[in-house]
Coordinates of C-alpha atoms in Angstrom, one line a residue:
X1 CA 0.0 0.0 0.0
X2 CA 1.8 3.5 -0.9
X3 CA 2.3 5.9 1.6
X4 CA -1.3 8.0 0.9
X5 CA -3.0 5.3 1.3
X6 CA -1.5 4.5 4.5
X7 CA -2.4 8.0 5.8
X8 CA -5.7 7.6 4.4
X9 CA -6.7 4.8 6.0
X10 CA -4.7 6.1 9.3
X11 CA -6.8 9.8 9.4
X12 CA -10.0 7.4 8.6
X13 CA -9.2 5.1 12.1
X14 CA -8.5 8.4 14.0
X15 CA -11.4 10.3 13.3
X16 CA -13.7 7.3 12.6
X17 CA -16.2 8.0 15.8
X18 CA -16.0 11.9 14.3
X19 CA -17.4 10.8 11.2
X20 CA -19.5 8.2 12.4
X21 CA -21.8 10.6 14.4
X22 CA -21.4 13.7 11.6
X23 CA -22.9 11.1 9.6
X24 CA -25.8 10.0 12.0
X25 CA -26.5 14.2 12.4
X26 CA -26.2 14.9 8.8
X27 CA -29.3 11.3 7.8
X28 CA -32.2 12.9 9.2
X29 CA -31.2 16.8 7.1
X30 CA -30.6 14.5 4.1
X31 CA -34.0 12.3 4.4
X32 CA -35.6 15.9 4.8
X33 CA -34.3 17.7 1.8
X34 CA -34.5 14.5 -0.7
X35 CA -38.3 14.1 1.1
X36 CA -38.8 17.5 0.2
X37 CA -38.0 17.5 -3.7
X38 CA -40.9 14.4 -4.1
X39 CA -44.0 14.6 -5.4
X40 CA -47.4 13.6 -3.1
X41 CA -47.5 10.0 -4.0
X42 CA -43.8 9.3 -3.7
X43 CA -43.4 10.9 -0.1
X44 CA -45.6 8.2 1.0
X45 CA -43.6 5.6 -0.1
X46 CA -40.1 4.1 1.2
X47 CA -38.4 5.6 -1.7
X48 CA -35.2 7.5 -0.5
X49 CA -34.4 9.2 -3.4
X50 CA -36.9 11.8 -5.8
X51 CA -37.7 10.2 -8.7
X52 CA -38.3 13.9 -10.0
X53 CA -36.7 16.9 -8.2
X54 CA -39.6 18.9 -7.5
X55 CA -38.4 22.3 -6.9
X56 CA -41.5 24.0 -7.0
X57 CA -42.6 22.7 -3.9
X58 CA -41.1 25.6 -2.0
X59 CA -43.1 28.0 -4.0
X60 CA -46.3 26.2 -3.0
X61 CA -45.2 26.1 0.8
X62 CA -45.1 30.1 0.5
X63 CA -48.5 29.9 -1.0
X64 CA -50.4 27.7 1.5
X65 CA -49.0 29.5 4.5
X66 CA -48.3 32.8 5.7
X67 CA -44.5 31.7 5.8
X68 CA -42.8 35.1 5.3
X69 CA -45.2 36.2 7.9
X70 CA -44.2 34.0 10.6
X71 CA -40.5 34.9 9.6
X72 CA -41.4 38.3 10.1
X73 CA -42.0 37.5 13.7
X74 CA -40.2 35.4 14.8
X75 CA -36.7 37.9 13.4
X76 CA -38.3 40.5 15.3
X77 CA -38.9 38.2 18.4
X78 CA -35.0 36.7 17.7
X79 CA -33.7 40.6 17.3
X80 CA -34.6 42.1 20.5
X81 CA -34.9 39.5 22.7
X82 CA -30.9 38.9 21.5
X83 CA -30.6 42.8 21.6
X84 CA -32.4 43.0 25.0
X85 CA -30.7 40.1 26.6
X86 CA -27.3 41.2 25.8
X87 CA -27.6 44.9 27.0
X88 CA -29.4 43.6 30.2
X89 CA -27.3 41.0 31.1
X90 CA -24.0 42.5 30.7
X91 CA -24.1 45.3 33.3
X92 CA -25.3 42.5 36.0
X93 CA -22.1 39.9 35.0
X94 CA -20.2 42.8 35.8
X95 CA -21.1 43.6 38.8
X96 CA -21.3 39.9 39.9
X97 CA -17.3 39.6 38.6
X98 CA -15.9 42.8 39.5
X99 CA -18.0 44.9 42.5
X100 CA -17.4 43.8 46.0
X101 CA -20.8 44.5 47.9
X102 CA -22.4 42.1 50.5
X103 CA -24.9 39.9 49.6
X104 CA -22.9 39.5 46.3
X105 CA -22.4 35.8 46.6
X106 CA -26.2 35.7 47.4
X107 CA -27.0 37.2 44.4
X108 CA -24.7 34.7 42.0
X109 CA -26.7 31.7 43.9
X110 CA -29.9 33.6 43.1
X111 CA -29.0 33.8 39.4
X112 CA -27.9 29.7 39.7
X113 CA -31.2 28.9 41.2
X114 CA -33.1 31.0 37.9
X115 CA -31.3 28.5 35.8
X116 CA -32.5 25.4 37.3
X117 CA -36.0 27.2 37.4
X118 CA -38.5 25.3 34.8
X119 CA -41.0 28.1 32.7
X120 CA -44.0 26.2 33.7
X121 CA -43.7 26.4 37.3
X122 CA -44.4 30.3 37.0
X123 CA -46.2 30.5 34.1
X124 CA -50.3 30.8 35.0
X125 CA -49.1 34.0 37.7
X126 CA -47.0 35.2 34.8
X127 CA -49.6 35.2 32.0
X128 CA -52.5 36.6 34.3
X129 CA -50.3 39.5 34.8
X130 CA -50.0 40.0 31.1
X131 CA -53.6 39.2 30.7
X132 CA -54.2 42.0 32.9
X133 CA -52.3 44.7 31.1
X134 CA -53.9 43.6 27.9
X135 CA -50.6 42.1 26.0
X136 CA -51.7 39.0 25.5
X137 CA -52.1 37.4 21.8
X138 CA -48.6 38.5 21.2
X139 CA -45.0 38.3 21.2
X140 CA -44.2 41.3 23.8
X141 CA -44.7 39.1 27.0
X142 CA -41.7 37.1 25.5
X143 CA -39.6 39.9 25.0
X144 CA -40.3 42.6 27.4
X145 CA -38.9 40.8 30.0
X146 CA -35.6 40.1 28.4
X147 CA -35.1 43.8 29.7
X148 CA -34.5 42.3 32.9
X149 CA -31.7 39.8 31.9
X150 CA -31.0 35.7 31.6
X151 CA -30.0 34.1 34.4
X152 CA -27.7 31.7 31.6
X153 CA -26.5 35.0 30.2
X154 CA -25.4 36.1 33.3
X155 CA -23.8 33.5 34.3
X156 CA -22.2 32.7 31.3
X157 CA -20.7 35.9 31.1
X158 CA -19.8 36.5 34.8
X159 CA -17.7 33.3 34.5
X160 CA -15.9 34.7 31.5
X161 CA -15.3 38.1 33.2
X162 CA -13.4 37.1 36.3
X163 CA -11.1 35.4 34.0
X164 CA -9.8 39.0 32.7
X165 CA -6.7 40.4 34.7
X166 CA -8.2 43.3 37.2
X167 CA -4.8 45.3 35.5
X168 CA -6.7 46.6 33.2
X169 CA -9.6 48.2 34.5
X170 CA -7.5 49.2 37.8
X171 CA -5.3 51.2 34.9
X172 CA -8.6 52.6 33.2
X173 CA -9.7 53.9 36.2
X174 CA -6.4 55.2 37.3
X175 CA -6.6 57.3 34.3
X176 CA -10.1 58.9 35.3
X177 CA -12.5 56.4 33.4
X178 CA -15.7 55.7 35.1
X179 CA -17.2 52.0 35.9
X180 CA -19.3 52.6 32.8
X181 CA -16.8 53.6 30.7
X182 CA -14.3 50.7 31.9
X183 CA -17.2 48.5 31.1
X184 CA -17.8 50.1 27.4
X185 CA -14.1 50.6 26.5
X186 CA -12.6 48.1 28.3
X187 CA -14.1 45.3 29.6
X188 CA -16.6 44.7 26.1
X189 CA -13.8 44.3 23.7
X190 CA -12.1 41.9 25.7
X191 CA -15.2 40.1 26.3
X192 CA -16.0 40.3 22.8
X193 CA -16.3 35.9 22.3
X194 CA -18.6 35.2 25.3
X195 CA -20.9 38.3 24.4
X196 CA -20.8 36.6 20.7
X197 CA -21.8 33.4 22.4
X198 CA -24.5 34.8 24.5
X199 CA -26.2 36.4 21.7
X200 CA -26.0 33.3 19.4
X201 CA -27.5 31.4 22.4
X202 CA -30.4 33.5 23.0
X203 CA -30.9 33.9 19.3
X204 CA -31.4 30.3 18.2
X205 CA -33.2 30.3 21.8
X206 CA -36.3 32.4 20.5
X207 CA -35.9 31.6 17.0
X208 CA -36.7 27.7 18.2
X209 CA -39.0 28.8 21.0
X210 CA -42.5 27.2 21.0
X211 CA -43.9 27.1 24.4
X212 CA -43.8 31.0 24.9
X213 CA -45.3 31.7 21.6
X214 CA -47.8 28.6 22.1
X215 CA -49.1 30.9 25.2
X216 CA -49.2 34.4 24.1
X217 CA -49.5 34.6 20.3
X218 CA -53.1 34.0 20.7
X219 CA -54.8 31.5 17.4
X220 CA -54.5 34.5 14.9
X221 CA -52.0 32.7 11.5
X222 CA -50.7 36.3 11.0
X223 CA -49.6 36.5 14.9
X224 CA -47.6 33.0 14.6
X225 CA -43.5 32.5 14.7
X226 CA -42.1 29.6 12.4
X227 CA -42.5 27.1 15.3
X228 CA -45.7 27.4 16.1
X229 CA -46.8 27.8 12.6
X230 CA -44.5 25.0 11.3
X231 CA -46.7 23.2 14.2
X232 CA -50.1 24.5 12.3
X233 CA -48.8 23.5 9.1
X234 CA -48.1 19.8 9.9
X235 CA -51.7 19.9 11.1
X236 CA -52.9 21.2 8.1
X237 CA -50.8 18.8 5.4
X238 CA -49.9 16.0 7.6
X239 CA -50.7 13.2 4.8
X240 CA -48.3 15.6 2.2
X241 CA -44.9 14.9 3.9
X242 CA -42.9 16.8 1.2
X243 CA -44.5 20.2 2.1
X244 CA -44.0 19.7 5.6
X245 CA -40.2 18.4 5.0
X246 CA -40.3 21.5 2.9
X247 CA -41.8 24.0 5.2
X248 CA -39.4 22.5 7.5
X249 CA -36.4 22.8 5.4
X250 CA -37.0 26.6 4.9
X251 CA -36.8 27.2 8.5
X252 CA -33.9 25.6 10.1
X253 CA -32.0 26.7 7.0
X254 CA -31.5 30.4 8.6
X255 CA -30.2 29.5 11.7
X256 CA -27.8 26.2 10.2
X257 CA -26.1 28.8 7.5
X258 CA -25.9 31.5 10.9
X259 CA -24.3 28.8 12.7
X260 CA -21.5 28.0 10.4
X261 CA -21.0 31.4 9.6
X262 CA -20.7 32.4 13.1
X263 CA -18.7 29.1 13.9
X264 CA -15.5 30.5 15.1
X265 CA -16.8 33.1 17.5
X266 CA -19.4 30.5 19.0
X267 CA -17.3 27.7 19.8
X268 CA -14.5 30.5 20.9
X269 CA -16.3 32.2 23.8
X270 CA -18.0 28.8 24.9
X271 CA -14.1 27.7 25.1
X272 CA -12.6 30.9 26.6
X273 CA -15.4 30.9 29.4
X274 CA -13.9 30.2 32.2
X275 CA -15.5 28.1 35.4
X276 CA -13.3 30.2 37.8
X277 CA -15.4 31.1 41.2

């Protein structure tokens, strides 16, 4: 066997496991997009592959639903919530990794204990409060309160910002900067990977979400993100299994191509995020 072949076969054994489960991730995205490209009849068969790639398929998801609609929401749901989130959050992580005040330890455990807090356990005194203020039957009683932070957020940013040497904000605020400005021209930059991360988090978080929306967008189509109206959908062609792989296909294609093109900076600050105390 020549020397190539040997390292083939060598690189092959090494990342075999790697391959084995990029493979097992990469069937079920395959089976959807060759699902979506058949015609009626065809779907509901065991055929794997399209005997005729029917492209037109996507149009005729974008005329059976309100699909661009639903997009429409759920960006603006995605946007600030990310946007809301991160400007929240941020100020709170710093003051949990750099202020010394008492009860600050008391406050990290009250962020932990958020985090292990499921959604349903507060969720009837939650939407009666919104019922009340007449909000209800849309997306602002998801993303109002991302105003007040993310426990995750928080902590996944406090952990990241102890890790940064206290020489340089002690020298920013030897030379006159304010905690503020040390925060904004200092600390931010620096931090630059774990904000990245945070955002990407809380962006694929509401772009997926389907239990807030299932409670507050009310049974109006035009009032629907993708998840809940992919959900709608699915009721409403379950027999024609190359729309729904369609409709399906259209929506987790946004946040697969964000992911990859925001690869490096994700996996970056999820690295560089330290566990320090």
């Amino acid at each position: 066997m020549s020397g190539r072949g040997r390292r083939l076969l060598l690189w092959v054994a090494t990342h075999a496991f790697a391959v084995a489960l990029a493979l097992m991730f990469l069937a079920p995205v395959a089976f959807m997009a060759l699902t979506a490209l058949m015609t009626d009849e065809q779907a509901l068969t065991s055929d794997l592959w399209p005997r005729s790639w029917n492209w037109a398929n996507f149009a005729e998801v974008f005329d059976r639903s309100l699909l661009l609609r639903w997009a429409g929401n759920t960006l603006l749901y995605a946007a600030l919530g990310t946007l809301f989130t991160v400007v929240s959050s941020v100020p709170v992580a710093y003051a949990l990794a750099r202020f010394r005040f008492r009860g600050r330890r008391a406050a990290f455990l009250v962020v932990i204990a958020a985090m292990m807090l499921p959604p349903q356990v507060v969720a009837v005194p939650i939407y009666l409060v919104w019922a009340r203020l007449g909000l209800t039957d849309s997306l602002w009683p998801l993303i109002l309160p991302m105003l007040l932070g993310d426990a995750f957020s928080i902590f996944l940013l406090r952990q990241f910002l102890v890790t940064i040497p206290r020489d340089y904000t002690d020298a920013a605020k030897v030379d006159g900067c304010s905690d503020l400005r040390t925060l904004v021209r200092v600390v931010l930059p620096m931090a630059r990977p774990a904000v990245a991360a945070v955002a990407l988090f809380q962006f694929f978080y509401c772009w997926n979400d389907y239990y807030g929306p299932l409670l507050y967008a009310g049974v109006q189509q035009d009032h629907l993100t993708l998840s809940l109206g992919l959900a709608t959908f699915k009721a409403f062609h379950s027999v024609q299994w190359n729309l729904t792989m369609a409709a399906t296909l259209l929506v987790t294609a946004p946040v697969i191509v964000l992911f990859f093109l925001a690869q490096w900076v994700f996996i970056e600050g999820v690295t560089l995020t330290g566990v320090k105390g």
